[in-house]
Structure formats: C-alpha cells, structure tokens
PDB file of C-alpha atoms in Angstrom:
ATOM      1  CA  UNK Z   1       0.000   0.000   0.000  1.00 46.00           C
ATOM      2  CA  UNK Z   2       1.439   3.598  -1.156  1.00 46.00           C
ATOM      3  CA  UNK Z   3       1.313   6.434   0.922  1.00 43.00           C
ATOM      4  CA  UNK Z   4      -1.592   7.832  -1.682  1.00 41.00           C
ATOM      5  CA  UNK Z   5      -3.589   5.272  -1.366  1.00 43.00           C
ATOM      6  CA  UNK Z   6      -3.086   5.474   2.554  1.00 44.00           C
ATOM      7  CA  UNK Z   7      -3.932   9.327   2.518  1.00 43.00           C
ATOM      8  CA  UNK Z   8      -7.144   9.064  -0.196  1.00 42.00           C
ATOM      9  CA  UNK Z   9      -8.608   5.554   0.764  1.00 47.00           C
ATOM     10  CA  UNK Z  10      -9.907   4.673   4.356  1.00 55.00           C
ATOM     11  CA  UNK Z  11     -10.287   6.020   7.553  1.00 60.00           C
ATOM     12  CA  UNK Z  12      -7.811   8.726   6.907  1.00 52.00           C
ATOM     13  CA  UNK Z  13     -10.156   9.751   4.165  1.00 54.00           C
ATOM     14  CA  UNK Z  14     -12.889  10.068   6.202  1.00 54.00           C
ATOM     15  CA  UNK Z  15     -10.948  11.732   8.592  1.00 56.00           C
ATOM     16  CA  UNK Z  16     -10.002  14.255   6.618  1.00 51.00           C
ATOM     17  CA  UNK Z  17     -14.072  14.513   4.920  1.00 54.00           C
ATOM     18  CA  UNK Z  18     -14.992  15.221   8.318  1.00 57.00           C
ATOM     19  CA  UNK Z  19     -12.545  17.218   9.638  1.00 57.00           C
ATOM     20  CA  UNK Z  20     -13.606  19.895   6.604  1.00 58.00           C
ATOM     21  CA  UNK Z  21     -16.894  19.743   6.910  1.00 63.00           C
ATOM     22  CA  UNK Z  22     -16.472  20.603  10.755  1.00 68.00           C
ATOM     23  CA  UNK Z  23     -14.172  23.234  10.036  1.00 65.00           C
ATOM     24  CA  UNK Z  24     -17.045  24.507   7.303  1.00 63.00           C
ATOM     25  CA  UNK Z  25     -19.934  24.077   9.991  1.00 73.00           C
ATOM     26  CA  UNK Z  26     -17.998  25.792  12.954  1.00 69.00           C
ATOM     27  CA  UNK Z  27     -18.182  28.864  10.733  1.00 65.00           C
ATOM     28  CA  UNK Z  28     -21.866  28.392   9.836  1.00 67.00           C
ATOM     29  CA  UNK Z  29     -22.664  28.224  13.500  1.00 74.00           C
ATOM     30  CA  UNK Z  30     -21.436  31.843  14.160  1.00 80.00           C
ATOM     31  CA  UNK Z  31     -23.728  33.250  11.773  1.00 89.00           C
ATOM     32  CA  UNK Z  32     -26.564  34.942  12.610  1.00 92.00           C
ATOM     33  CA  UNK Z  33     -30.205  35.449  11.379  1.00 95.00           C
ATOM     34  CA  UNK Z  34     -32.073  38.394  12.074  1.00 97.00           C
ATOM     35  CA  UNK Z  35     -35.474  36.198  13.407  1.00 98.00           C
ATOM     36  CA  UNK Z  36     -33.104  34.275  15.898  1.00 98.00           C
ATOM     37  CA  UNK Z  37     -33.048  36.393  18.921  1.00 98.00           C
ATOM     38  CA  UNK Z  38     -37.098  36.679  18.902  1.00 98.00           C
ATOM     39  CA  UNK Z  39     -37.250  33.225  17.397  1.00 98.00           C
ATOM     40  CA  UNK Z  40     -34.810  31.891  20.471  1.00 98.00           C
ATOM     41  CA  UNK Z  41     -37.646  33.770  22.726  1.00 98.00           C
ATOM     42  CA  UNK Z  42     -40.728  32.707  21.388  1.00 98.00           C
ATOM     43  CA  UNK Z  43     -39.837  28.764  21.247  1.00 98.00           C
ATOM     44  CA  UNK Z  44     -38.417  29.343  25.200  1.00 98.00           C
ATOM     45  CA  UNK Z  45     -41.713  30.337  25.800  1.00 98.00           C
ATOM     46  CA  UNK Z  46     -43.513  27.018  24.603  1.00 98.00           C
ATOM     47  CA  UNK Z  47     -44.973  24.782  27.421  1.00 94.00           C
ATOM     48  CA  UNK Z  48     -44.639  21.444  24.813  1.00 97.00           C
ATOM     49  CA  UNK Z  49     -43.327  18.110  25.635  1.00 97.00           C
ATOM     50  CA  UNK Z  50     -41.669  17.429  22.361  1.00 98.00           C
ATOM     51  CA  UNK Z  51     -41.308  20.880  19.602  1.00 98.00           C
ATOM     52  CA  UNK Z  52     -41.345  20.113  16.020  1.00 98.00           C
ATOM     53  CA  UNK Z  53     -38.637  22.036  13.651  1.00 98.00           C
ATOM     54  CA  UNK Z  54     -38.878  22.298   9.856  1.00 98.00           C
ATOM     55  CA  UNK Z  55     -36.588  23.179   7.101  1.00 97.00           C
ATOM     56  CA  UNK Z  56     -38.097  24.797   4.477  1.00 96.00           C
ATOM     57  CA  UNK Z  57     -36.564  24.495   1.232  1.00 93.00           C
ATOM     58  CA  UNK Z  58     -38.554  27.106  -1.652  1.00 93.00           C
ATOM     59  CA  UNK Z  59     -42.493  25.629  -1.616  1.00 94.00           C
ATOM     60  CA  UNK Z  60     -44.356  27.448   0.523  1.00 96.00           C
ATOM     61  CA  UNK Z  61     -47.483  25.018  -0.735  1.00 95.00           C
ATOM     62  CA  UNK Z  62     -45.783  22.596   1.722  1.00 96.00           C
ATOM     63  CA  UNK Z  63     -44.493  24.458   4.681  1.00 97.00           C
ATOM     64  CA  UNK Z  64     -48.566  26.048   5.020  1.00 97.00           C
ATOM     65  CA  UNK Z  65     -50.131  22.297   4.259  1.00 97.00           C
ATOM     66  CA  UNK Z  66     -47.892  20.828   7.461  1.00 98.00           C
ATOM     67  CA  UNK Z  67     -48.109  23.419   9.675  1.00 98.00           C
ATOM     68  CA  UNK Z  68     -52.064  23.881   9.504  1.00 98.00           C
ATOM     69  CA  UNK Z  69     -52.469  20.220   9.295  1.00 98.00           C
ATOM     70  CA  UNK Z  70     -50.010  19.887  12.448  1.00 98.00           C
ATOM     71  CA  UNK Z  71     -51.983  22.681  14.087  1.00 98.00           C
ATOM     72  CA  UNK Z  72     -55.076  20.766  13.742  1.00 97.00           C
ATOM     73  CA  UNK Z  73     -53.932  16.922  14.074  1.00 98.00           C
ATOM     74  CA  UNK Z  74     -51.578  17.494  16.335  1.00 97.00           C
ATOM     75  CA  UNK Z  75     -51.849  20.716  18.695  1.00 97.00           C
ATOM     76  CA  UNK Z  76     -49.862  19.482  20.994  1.00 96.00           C
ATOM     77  CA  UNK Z  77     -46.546  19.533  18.978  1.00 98.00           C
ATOM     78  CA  UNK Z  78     -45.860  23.277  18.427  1.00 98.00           C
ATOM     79  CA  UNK Z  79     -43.798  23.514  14.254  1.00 98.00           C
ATOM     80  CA  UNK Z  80     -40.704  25.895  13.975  1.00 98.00           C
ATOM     81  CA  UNK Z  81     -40.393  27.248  10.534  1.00 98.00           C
ATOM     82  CA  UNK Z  82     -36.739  27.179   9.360  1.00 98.00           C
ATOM     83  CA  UNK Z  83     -36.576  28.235   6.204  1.00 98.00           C
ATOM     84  CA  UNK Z  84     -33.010  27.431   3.958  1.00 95.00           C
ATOM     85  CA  UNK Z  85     -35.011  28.923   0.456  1.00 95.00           C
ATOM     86  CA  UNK Z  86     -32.417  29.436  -2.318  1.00 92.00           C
ATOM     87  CA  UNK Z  87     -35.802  31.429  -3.989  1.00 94.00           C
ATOM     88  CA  UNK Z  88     -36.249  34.846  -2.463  1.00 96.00           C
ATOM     89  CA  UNK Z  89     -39.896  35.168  -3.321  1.00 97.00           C
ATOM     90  CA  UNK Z  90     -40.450  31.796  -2.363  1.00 96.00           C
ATOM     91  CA  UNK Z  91     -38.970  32.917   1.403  1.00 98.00           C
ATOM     92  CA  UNK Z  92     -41.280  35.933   1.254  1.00 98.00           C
ATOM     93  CA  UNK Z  93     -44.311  33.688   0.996  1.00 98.00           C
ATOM     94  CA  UNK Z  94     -43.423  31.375   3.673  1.00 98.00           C
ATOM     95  CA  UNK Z  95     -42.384  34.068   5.850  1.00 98.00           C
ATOM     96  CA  UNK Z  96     -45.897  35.709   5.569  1.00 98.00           C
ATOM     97  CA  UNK Z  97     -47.914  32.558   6.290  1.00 98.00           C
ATOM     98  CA  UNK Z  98     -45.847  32.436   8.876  1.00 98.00           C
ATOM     99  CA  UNK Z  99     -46.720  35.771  10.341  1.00 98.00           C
ATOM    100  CA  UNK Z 100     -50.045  35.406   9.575  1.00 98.00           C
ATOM    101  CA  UNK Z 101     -50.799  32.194  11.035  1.00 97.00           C
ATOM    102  CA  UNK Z 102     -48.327  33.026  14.265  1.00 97.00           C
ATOM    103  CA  UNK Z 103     -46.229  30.543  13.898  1.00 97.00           C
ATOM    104  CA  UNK Z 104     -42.615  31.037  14.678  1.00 98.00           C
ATOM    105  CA  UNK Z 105     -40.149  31.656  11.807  1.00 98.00           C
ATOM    106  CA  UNK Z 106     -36.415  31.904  11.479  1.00 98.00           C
ATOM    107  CA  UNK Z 107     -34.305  32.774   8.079  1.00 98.00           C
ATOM    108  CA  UNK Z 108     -31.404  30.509   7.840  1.00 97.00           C
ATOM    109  CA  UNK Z 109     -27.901  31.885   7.169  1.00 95.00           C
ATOM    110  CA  UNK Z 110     -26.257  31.194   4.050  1.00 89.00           C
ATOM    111  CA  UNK Z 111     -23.779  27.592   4.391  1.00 75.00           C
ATOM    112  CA  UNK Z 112     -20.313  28.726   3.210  1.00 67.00           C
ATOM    113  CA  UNK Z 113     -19.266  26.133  -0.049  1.00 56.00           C
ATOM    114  CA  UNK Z 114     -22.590  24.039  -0.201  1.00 64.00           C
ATOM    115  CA  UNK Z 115     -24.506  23.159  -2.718  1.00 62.00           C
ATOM    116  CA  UNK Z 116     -28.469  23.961  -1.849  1.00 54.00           C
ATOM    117  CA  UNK Z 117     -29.625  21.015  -3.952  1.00 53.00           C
ATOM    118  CA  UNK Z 118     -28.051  18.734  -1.422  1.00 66.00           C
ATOM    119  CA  UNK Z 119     -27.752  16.490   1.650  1.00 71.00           C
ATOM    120  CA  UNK Z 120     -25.159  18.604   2.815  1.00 75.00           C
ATOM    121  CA  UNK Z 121     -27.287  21.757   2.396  1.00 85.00           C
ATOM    122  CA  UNK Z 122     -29.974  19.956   4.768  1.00 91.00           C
ATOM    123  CA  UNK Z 123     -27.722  18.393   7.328  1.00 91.00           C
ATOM    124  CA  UNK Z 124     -25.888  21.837   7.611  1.00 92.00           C
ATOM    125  CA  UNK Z 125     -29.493  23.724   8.149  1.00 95.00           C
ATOM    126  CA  UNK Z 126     -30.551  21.288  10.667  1.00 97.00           C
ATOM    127  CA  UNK Z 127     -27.013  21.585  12.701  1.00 95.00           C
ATOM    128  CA  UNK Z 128     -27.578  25.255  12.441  1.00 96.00           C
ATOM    129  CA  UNK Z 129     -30.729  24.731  14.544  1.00 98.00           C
ATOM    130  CA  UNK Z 130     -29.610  23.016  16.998  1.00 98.00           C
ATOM    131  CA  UNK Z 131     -26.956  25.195  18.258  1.00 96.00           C
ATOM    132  CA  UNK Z 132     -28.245  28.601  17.299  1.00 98.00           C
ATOM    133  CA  UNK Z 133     -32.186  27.805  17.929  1.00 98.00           C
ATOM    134  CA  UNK Z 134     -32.579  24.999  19.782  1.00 98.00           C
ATOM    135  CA  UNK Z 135     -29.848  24.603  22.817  1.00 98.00           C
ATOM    136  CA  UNK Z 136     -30.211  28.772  23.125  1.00 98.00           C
ATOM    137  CA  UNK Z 137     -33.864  27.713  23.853  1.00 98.00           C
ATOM    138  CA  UNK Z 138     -33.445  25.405  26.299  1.00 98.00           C
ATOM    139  CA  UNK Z 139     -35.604  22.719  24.008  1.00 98.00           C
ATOM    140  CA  UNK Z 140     -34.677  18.964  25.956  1.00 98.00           C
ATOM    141  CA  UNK Z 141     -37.147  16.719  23.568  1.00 98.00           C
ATOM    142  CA  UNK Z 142     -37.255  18.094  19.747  1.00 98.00           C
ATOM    143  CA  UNK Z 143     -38.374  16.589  16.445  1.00 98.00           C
ATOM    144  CA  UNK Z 144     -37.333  17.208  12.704  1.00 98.00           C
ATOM    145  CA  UNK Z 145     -39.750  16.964   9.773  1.00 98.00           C
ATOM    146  CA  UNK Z 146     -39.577  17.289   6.263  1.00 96.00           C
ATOM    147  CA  UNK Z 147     -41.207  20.113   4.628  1.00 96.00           C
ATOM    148  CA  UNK Z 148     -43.636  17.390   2.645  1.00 95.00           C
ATOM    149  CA  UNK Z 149     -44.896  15.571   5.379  1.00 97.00           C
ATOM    150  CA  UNK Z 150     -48.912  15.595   6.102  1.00 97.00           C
ATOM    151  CA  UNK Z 151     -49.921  14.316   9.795  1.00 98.00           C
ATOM    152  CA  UNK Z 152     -53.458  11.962   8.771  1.00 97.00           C
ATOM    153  CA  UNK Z 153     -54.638  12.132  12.747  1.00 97.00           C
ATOM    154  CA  UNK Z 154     -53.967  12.468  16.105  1.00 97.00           C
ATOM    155  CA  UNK Z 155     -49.986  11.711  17.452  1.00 98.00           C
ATOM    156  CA  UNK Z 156     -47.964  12.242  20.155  1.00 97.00           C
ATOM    157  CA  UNK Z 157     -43.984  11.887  19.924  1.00 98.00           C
ATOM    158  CA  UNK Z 158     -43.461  11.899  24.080  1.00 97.00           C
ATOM    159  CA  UNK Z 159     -44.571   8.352  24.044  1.00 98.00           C
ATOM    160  CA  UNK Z 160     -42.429   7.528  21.220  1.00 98.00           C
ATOM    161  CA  UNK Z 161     -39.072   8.349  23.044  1.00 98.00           C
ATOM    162  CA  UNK Z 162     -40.735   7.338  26.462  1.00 97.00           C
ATOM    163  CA  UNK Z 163     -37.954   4.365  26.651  1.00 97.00           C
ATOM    164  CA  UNK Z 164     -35.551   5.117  24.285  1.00 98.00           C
ATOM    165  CA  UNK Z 165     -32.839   8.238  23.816  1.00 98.00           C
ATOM    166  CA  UNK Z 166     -34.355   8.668  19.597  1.00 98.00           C
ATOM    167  CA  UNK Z 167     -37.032   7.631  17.145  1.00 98.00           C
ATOM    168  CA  UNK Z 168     -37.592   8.321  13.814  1.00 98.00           C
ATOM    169  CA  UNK Z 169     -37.264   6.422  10.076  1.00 98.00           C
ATOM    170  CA  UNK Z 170     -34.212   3.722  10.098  1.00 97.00           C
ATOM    171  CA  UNK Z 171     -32.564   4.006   6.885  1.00 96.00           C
ATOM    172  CA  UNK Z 172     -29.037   1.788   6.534  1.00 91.00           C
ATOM    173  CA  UNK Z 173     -26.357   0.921   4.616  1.00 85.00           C
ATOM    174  CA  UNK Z 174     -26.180  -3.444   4.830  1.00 79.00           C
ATOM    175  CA  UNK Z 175     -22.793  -3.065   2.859  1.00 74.00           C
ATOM    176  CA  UNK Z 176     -21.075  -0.945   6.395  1.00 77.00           C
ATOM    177  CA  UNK Z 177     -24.295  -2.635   8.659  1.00 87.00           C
ATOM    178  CA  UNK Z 178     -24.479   0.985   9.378  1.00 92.00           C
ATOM    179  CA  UNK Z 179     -28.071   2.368  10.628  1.00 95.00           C
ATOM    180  CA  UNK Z 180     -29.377   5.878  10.916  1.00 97.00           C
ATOM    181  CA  UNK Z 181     -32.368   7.783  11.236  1.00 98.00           C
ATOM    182  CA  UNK Z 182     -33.690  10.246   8.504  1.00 97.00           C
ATOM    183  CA  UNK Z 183     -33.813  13.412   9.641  1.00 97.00           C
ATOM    184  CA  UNK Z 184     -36.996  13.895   7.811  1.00 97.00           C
ATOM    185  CA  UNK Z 185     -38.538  11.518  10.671  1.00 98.00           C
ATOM    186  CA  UNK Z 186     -36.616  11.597  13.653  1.00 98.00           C
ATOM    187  CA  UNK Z 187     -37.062  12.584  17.487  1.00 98.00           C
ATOM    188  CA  UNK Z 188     -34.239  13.387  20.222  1.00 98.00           C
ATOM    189  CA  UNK Z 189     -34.450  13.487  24.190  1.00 98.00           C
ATOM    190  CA  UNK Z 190     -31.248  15.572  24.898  1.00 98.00           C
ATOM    191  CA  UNK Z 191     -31.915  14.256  28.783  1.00 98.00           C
ATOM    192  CA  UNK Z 192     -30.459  11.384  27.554  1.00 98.00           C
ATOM    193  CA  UNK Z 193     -28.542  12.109  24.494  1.00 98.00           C
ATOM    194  CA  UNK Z 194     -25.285  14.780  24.666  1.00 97.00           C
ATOM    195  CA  UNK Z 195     -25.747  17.547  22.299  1.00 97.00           C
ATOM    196  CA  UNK Z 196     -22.114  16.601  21.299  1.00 95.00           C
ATOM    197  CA  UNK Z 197     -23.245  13.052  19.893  1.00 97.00           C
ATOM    198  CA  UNK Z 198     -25.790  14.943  17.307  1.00 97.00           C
ATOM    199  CA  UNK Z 199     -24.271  15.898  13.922  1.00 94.00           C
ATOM    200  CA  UNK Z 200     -26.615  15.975  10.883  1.00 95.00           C
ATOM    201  CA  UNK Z 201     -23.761  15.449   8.868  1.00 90.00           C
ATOM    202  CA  UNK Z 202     -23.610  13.191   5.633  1.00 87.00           C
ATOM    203  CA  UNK Z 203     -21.266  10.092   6.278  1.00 85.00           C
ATOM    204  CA  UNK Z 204     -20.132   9.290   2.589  1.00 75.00           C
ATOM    205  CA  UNK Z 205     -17.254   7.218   3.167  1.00 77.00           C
ATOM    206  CA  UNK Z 206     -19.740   4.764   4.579  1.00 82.00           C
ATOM    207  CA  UNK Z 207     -22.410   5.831   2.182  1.00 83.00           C
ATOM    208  CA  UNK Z 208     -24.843   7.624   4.660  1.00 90.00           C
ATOM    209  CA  UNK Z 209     -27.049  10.154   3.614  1.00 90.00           C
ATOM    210  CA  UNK Z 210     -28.123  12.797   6.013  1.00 92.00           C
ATOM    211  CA  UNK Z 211     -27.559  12.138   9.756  1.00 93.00           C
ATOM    212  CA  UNK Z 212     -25.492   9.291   9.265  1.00 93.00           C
ATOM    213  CA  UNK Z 213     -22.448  10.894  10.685  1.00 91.00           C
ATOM    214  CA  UNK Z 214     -24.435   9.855  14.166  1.00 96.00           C
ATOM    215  CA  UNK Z 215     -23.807   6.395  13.052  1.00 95.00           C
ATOM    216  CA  UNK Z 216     -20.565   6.778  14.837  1.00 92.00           C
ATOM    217  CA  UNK Z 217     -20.989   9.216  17.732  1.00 94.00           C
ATOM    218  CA  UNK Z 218     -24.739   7.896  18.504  1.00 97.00           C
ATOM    219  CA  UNK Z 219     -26.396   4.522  16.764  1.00 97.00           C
ATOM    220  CA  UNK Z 220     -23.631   2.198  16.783  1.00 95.00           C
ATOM    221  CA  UNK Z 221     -23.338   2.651  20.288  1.00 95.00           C
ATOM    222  CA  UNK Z 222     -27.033   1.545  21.003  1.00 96.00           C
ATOM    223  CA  UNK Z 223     -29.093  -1.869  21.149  1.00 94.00           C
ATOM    224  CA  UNK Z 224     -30.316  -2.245  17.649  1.00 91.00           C
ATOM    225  CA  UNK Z 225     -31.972  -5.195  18.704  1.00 93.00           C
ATOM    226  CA  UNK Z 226     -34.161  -3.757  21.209  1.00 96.00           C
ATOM    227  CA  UNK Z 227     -35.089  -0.357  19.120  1.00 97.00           C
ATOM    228  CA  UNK Z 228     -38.141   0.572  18.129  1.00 98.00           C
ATOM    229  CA  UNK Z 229     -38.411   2.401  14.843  1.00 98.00           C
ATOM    230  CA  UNK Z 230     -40.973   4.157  13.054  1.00 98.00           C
ATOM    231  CA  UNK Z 231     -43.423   1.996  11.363  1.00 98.00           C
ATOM    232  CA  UNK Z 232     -43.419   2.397   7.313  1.00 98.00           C
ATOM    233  CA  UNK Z 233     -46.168   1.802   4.959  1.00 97.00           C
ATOM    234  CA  UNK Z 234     -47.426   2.713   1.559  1.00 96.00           C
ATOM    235  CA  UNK Z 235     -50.079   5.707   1.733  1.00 96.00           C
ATOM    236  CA  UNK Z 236     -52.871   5.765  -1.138  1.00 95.00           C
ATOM    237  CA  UNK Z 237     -53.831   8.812  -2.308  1.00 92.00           C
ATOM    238  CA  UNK Z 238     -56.530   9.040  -5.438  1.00 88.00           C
ATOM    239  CA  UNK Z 239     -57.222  12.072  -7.173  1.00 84.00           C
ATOM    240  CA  UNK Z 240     -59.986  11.422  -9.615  1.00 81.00           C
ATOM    241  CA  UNK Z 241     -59.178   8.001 -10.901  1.00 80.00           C
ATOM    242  CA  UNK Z 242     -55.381   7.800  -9.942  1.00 83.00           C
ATOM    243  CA  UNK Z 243     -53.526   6.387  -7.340  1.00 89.00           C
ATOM    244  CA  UNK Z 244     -51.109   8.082  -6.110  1.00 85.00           C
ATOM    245  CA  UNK Z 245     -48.880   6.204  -3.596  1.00 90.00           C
ATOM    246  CA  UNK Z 246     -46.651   7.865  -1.431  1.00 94.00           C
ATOM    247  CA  UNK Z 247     -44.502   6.454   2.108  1.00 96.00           C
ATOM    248  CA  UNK Z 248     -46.277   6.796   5.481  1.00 98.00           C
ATOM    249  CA  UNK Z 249     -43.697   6.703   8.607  1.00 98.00           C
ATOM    250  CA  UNK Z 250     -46.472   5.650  11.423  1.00 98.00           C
ATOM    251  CA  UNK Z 251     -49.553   8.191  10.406  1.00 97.00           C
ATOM    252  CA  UNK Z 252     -47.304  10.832   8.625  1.00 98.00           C
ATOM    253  CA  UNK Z 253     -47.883  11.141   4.924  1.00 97.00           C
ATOM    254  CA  UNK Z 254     -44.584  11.684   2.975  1.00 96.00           C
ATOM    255  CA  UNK Z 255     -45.943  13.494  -0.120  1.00 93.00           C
ATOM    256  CA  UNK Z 256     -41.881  13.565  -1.269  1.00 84.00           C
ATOM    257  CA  UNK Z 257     -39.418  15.548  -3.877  1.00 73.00           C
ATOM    258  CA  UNK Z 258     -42.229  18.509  -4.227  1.00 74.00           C
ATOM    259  CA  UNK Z 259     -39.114  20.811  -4.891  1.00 64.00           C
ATOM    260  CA  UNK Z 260     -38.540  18.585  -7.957  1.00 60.00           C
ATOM    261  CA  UNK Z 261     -41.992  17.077  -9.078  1.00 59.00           C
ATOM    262  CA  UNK Z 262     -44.817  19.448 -10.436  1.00 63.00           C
ATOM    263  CA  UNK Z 263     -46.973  16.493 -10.010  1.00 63.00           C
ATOM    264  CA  UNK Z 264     -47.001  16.353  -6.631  1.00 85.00           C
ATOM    265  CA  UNK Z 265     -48.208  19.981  -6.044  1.00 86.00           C
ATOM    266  CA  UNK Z 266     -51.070  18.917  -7.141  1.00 87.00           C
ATOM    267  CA  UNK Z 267     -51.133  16.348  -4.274  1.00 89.00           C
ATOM    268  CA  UNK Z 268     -50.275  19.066  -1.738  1.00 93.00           C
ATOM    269  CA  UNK Z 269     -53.468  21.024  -2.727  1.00 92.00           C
ATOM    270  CA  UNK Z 270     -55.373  17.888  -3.134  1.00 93.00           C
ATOM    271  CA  UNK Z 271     -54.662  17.096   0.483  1.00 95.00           C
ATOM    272  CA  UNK Z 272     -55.174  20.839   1.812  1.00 95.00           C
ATOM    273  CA  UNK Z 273     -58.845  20.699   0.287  1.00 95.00           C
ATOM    274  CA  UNK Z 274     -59.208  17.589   2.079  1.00 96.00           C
ATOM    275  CA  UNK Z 275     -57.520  19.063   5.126  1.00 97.00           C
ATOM    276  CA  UNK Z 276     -60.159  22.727   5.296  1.00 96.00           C
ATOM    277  CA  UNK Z 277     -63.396  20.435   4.214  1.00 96.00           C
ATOM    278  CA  UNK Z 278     -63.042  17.761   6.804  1.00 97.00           C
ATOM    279  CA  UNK Z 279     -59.543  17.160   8.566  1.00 95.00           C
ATOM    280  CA  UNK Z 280     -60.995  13.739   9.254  1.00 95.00           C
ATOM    281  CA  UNK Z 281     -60.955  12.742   6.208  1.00 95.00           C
ATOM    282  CA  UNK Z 282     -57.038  12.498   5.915  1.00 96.00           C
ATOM    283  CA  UNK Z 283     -57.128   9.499   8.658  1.00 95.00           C
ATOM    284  CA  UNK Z 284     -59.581   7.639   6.130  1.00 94.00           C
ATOM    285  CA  UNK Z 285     -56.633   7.712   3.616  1.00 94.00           C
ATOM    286  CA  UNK Z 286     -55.560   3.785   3.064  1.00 94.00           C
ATOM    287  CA  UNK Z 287     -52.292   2.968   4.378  1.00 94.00           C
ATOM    288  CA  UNK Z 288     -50.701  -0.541   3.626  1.00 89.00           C
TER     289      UNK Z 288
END
C-alpha cells in the first residue's frame, strides 16, 4: 500500500471529509439570522413536551399544508419554521404565512461552499438549529420533519421516546451494517442524548445520507436489537381516478421531492382541500 492510497482511501479519508466539513460548519454556527433572537424567545416560551422544527426548502405550498395540518392533528406539537429557500420570493411567501398564522419563523444563514440542492445543504441547516435555535432555547425533547410531510390524525412523539434516547425512520447501509435515522422523521431526548453526539452530517465514506455521521458518535453505540423504529407503509392517495402512492412513517404522509416534481403539487393542494373540508378525512386515507 502507497502512501496515496493510505492518505485518499480509508479512515484517513474520512478523517479528513470530516474534519472539513467541521471546520465549514464551525463557521456556519457563528452566523446569525435576524429572526433568531425573537425566534430563540418565542420557542423558550412554549410549554410542549416534544417541539417540532422544519426546514423549508422554496415551496411554501408545503411548509402552510404541514403546519395547519399539524396545528389541527396534532396541537400538541408546536412547528418551527426554518426556512433554507435558495428562492427569495419563495422565502417571502413562507415568511408571511408564517406571520399570519403566528407561527414562529427563522431565516437561515447562508452555508459557506454548499450546494443547496443537497444532503449537505440539509444536514448543515438542521445543525444550524440546533446550536443557534434549539440549545439557546433550552428545548430537551425536539423533532425534525420534512417540509412534505402531512400528519393523517392524532400523534404524540413523548410516548415515542418514552424508553428510548431517539425515534424516527431507520434508513441503513447493509454493505457498512451501518443504521441511521432520517432526519426527515426523527425525534431526540437531549436528557439522555449529549448535544455533542448529534451531527446531521452526511457520512459518505460509509455511504450515509443525512444524519449518518451519528452512526458513529450515537447509533452504533445503542441496542439495535431492542429499538423501536418508526413503522413504514405505503399511503394511497386518489385524485380522480389515480392512485397516487406515497410512504407513510407511522400516520405521517410523505408526499416527497415537491421541490422537484410538479406532479405532486397537485397532491399538496389535493390534500389541503381535504384538510379545510373535513380534517378527518385524511385518517380515512388507506395505508398498507
């Protein structure tokens, strides 16, 4: 073995992956958005077991379809806005649902050297949060959704992390045996979890997307065996005499990719007339 290969193959590799994108995030961290201070206030002020955070990413169809739906499924879990728009007038719109239906909004800084149409763009957003929004806040139990999900009933994440540190969406890699949990689905009890173990990071050495860099600091360090995931199914949607199937992660509807499918805008508005005629009706969608 050469002293390349050494250098660009391996753990040294991944050493080195990491060691940038730390160096890249530690500069992220210090910047600062002009809705944190009052954003920092307002989620301090929450009485909620468990507080939902968001990143929204340039559909504002999306962001207002959870956060009503949340706000009448699931009272209980109070939704932070985060919003990591590349599209400035797609920002403006989210901003002023936000505003006008009080929920609490934050503009994200700017990642230096990232590529928005990324993991890394979303894994750098959610670390962001944590340290600027959520550990300023005092938050000890806190959830991350994906823009695109759609709550069909009634839930409460509290039970879900009642005996265990996480919950959420296992994805994994069989090739490394390496497990993670999608950020797009997860829960965290910081009681029980160090704020040092969480890192939203992209693992690609070991080919994990998102969050996978907690394979190492967090999962591989827990019972696999006895942890309870999310339970996935296959939602069915139909819109005049289509089906449209999309992933359910226990009773959340993952409408998926609406920043890159037209198609599934129409899904989005499909579900909000649903949603303002009867919010029943969203628990009567078929999940298998």
């Amino acid at each position: 073995m050469t002293f390349r290969d050494i250098v660009l193959g391996g753990p040294l590799q991944r050493g080195l992956f990491h060691l940038r994108y730390q160096v890249l995030d530690a500069i992220h961290y210090r910047k600062r958005s002009p809705d944190q201070a009052a954003a920092v206030a307002a989620i301090r002020a929450l009485d909620a077991p468990v507080v939902a955070f968001t990143i929204a990413f340039n559909i504002p169809e999306a962001v207002a379809l959870l956060s009503d739906a949340m706000a009448t499924l699931t009272p209980s879990i109070p939704l932070i806005v985060c919003d990591n728009s590349t599209d400035a007038e797609a920002a403006r719109k989210i901003r002023a649902f936000c505003e006008a239906a009080g929920r609490t909004y934050c503009r994200l800084p700017k990642a230096p050297l990232v590529k928005f149409h990324s993991s890394r763009s979303h894994a750098t957003a959610l670390n962001w949060v944590l340290r600027n929004l959520i550990l300023p806040a005092g938050v000890r139990r806190f959830a991350t959704l994906d823009h695109d999900l759609v709550p069909l009933q009634a839930y409460d994440f509290a039970v879900k992390i009642k005996d265990q540190p996480c919950y959420g969406y296992v994805r994994r890699q069989d090739a490394s045996r390496a497990w993670y949990l999608w950020p797009g689905f997860a829960v965290f009890d910081l009681d029980r979890i160090k704020p040092s173990k969480i890192n939203f990071g992209t693992d690609r050495m070991l080919g994990l997307d998102t969050g996978g860099r907690m394979w190492g600091t967090l999962y591989r360090h827990m019972n696999e065996a006895s942890f309870v995931p999310a339970q996935v199914g296959e939602g069915v949607v139909v819109i005049g005499e289509e089906e449209h199937l999309h992933l359910v992660f226990d009773i959340w509807l993952h409408v998926g990719q609406v920043s890159y499918r037209e198609g599934n805008l129409a899904l989005l508005a499909e579900l909000r007339r649903r949603l303002a005629r009867d919010p029943t009706s969203l628990s009567q969608i078929e999940v298998r």
